[in-house]
CSV table of C-alpha atoms and ligand atoms in Angstrom, one decimal:
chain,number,residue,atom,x,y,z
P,172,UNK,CA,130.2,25.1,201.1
P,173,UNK,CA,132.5,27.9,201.7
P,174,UNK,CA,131.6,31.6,200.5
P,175,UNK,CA,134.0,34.3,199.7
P,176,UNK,CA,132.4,37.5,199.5
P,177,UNK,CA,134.3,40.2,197.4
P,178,UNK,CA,133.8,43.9,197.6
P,179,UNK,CA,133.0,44.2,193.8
P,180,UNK,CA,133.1,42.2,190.3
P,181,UNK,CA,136.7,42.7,189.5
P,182,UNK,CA,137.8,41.2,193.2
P,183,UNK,CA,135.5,38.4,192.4
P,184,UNK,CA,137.1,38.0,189.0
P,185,UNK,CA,140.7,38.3,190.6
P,186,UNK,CA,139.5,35.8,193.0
P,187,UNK,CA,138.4,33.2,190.3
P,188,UNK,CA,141.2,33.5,188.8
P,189,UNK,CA,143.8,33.3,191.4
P,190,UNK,CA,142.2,29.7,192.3
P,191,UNK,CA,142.7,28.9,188.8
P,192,UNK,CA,146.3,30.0,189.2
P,193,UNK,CA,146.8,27.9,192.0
P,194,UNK,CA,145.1,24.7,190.6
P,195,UNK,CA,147.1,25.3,187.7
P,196,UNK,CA,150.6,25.3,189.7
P,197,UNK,CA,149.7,22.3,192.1
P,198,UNK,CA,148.7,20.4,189.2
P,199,UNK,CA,149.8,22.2,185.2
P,200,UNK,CA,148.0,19.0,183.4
P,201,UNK,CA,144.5,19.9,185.3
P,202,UNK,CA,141.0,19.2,183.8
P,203,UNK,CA,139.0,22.3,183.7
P,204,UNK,CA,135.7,22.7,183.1
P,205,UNK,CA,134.4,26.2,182.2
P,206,UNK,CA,131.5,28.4,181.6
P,207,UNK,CA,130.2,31.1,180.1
P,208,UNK,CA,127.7,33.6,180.5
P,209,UNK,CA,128.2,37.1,181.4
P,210,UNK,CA,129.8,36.6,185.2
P,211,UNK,CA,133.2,34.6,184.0
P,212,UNK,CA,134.4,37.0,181.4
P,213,UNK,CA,136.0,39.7,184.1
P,214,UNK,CA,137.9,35.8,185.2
P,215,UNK,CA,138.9,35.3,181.5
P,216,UNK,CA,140.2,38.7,181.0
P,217,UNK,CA,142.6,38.1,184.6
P,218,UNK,CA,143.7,34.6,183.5
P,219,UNK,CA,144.5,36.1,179.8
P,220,UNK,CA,146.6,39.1,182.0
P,221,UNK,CA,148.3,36.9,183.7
P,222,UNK,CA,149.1,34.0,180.8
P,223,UNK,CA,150.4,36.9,178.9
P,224,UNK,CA,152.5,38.1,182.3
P,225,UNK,CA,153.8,35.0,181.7
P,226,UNK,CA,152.2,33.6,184.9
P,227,UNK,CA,150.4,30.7,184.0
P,228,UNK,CA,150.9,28.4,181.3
P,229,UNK,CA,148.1,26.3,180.6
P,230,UNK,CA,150.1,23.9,178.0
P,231,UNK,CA,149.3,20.6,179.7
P,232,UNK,CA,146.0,21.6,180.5
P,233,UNK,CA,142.5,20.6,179.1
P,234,UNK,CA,139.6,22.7,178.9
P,235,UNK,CA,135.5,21.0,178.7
P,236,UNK,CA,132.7,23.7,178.6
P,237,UNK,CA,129.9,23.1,180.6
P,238,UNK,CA,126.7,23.6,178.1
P,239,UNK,CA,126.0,24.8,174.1
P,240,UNK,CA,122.8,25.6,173.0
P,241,UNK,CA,121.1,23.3,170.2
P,242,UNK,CA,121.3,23.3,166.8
P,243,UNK,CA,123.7,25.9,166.4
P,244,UNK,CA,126.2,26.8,164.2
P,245,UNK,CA,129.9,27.3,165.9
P,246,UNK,CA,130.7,29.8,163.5
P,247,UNK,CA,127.2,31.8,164.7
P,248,UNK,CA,128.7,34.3,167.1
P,249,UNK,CA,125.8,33.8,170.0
P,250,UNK,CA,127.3,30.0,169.9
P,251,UNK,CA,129.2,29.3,173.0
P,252,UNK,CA,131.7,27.4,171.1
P,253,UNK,CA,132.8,31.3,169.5
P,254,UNK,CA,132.4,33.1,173.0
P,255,UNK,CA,135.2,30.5,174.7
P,256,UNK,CA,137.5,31.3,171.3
P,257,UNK,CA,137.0,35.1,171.3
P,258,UNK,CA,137.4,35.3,174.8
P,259,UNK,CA,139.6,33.1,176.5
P,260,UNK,CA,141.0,30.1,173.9
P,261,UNK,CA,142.0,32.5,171.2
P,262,UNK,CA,144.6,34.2,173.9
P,263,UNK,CA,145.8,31.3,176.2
P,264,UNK,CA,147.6,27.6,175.3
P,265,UNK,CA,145.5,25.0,176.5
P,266,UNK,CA,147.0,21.8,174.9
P,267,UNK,CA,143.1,20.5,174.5
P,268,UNK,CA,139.6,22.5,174.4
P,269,UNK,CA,135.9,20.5,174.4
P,270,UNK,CA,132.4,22.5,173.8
P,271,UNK,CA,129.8,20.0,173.6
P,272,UNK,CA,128.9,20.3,169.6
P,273,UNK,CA,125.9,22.2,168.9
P,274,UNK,CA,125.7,21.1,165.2
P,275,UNK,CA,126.6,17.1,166.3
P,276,UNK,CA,123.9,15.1,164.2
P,277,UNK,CA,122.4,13.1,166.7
P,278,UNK,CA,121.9,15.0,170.4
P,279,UNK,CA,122.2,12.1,172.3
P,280,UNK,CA,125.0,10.0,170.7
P,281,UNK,CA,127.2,14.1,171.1
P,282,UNK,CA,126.3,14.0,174.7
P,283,UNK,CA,126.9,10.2,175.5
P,284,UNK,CA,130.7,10.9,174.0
P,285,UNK,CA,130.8,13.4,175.6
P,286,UNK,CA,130.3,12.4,179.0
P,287,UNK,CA,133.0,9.9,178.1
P,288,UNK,CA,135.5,12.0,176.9
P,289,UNK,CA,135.3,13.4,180.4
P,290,UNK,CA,136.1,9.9,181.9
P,291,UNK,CA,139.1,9.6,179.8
P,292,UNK,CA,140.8,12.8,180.4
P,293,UNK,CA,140.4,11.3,184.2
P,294,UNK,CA,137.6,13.8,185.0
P,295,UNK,CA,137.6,17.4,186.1
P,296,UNK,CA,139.8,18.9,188.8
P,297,UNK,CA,138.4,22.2,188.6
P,298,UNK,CA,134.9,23.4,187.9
P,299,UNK,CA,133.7,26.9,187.2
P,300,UNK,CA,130.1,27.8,187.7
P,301,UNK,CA,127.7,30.4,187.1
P,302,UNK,CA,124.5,30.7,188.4
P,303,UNK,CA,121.3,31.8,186.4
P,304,UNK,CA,118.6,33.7,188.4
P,305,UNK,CA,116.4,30.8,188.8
P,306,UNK,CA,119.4,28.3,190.2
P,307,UNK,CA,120.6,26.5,186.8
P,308,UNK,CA,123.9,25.4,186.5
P,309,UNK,CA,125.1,24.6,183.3
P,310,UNK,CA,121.4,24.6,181.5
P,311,UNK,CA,120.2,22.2,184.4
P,312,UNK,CA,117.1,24.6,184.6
P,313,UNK,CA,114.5,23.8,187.9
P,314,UNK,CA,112.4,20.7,187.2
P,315,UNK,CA,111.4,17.4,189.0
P,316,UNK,CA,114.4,15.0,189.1
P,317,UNK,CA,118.6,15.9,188.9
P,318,UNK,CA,120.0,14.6,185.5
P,319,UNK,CA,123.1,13.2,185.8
P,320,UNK,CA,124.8,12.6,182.5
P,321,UNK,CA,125.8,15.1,179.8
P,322,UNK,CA,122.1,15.5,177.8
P,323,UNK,CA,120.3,17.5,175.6
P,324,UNK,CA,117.5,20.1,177.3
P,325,UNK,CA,115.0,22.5,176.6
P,326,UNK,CA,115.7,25.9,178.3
P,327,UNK,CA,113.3,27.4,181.0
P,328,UNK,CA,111.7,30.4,179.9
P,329,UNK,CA,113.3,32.3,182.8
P,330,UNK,CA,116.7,31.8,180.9
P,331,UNK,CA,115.1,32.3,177.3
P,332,UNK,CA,114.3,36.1,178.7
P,333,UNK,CA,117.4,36.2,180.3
P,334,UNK,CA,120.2,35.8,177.2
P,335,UNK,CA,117.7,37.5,174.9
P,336,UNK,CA,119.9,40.5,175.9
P,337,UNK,CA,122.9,38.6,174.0
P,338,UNK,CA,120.3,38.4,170.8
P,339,UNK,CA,119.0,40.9,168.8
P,340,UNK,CA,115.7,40.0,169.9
P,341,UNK,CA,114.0,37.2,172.0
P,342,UNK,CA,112.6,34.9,169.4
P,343,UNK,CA,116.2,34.2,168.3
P,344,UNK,CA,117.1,32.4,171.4
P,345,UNK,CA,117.6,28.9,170.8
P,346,UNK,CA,114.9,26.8,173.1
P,347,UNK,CA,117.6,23.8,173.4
P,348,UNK,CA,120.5,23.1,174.7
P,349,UNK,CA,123.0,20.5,175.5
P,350,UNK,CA,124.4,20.3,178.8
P,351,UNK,CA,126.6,18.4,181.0
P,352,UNK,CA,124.4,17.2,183.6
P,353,UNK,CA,124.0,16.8,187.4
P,354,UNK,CA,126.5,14.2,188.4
P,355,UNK,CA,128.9,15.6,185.8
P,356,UNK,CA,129.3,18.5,187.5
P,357,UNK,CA,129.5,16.7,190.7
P,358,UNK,CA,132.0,14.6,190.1
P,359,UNK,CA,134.6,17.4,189.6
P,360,UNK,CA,136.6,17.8,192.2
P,361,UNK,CA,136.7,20.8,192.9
P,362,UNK,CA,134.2,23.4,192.2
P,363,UNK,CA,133.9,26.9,192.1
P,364,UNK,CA,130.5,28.9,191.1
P,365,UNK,CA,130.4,33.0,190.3
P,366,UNK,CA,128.0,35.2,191.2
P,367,UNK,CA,127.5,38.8,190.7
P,368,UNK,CA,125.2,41.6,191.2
P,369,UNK,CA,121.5,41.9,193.6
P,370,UNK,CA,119.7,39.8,190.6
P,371,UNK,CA,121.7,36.8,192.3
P,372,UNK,CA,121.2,37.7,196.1
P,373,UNK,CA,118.0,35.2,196.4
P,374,UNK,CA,119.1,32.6,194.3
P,375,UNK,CA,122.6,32.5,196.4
P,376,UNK,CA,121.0,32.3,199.8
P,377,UNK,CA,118.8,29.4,198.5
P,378,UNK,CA,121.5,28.0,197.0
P,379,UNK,CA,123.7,27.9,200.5
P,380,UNK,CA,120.7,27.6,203.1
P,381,UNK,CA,117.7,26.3,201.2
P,382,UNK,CA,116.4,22.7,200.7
P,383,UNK,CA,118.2,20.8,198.3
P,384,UNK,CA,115.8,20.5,196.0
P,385,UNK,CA,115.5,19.8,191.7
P,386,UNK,CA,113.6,23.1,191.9
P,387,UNK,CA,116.7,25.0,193.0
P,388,UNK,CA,119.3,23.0,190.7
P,389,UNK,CA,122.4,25.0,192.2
P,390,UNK,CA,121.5,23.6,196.0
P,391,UNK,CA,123.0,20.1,195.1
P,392,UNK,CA,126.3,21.7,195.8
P,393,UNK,CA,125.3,21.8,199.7
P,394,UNK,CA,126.4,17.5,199.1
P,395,UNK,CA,129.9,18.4,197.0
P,396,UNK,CA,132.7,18.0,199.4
P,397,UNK,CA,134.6,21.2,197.7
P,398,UNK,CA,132.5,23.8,196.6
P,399,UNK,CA,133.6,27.3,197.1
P,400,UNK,CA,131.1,30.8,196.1
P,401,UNK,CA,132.5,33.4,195.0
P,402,UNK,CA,130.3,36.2,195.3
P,403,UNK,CA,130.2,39.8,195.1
P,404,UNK,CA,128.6,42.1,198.1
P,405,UNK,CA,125.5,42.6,196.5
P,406,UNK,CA,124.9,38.8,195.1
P,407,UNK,CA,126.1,37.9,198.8
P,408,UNK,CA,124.3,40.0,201.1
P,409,UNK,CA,121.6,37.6,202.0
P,410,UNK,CA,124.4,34.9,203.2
A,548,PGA,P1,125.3,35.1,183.7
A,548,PGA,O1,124.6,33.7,183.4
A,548,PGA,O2,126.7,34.9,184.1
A,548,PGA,O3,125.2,35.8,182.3
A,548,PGA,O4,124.4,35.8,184.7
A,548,PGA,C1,124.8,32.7,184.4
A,548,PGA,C2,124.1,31.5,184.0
A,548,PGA,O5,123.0,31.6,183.4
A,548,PGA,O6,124.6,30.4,184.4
């Protein structure tokens, strides 16, 4: 695991998306899958710089999102499906764009599709991560085993507290979610997980130098072959 430690949130963001930049050069049809949460959106707000710069073109390129929360509407603006248009698909050209669908009928057939939709794009080259507080990645949230595929979850009620700040109030939070799972995310092949700010300090240095361990969902990445953090000084000073 490699860690890049930037002096503040907009280096990190420049950072992101410079390796986005360069993925996108060395390969303009790439597979990316993407996040969302608070930590990417100084990322999107580079790459939509630069696309309208003129620097990247991302018309050959395919987008999945990592996670949605379940049932929800896409038009309800605390879905994930209308935070990836409002900021980042609305401004750039990616030729294809997958959220898995938070009003499908049936949670497991969505996710099952899903996970194969992945296949048939031949995978994803890059992966973006966030962290939350207590390790998740996607809405992998602590627990006793790793899930592999794409499936639907409830959420911890670390994270429940967490995006209630997204929600006028707490109860509002959905308590599901569908998310790609464990070996989804490792297969990418080449990942790259944000953090920002002293609220991720712990969870970072468990992440690189702790057991890997279900409990700590992130520490899996210790197996990945390409995983590079991105972290600012304060999510990185106990690395
Ligand atoms: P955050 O969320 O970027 O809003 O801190 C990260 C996550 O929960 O994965």
């Amino acid at each position: 695991m490699k860690v890049l430690v930037q002096k503040n949130y907009e280096e990190l963001s420049k950072k992101a998306a410079e390796i986005i930049k360069a993925q996108l050069a060395e390969k303009p049809d790439s597979v990316f899958g993407l996040a969302t949460g608070g930590t990417p959106g100084g990322t999107y707000e580079e790459i939509i710089r630069m696309y309208k710069a003129g620097e990247v073109d991302f018309s050959r390129a395919t987008a999945f999102n990592l996670d949605e929360y379940y049932p929800i509407k896409k038009t309800s603006d605390q879905s994930y499906y209308y935070f990836m248009q409002k900021n980042l698909f609305d401004h750039v050209n990616f030729a294809k764009t997958f959220i898995p669908n938070g009003e499908a009928a049936d949670a497991a057939t969505e996710c099952a599709a899903y996970d194969e939709k992945i296949a048939a794009h031949g995978g994803i080259d890059l992966q973006i991560l966030g962290i939350g507080g207590n390790g998740h990645i996607g809405f992998n949230e602590p627990g006793d085993e790793f899930i592999a595929a794409t499936h639907h979850t409830p959420l911890d009620e670390s994270t429940i507290k967490a995006n209630a700040r997204f929600f006028a109030d707490v109860s509002e939070v959905p308590r599901h979610s569908l998310t790609m799972g464990i070996g989804t995310i490792m297969q990418a092949k080449k990942i790259i997980l944000l953090a920002s700010g002293a609220g991720k300090a712990d969870i970072i240095q468990k992440t690189v130098r702790g057991a890997i361990t279900p409990q700590v969902p992130a520490s899996v990445l210790q197996l990945h072959p390409n995983v590079t953090i991105i972290a600012d000084t304060e999510a990185g000073k106990l690395v």
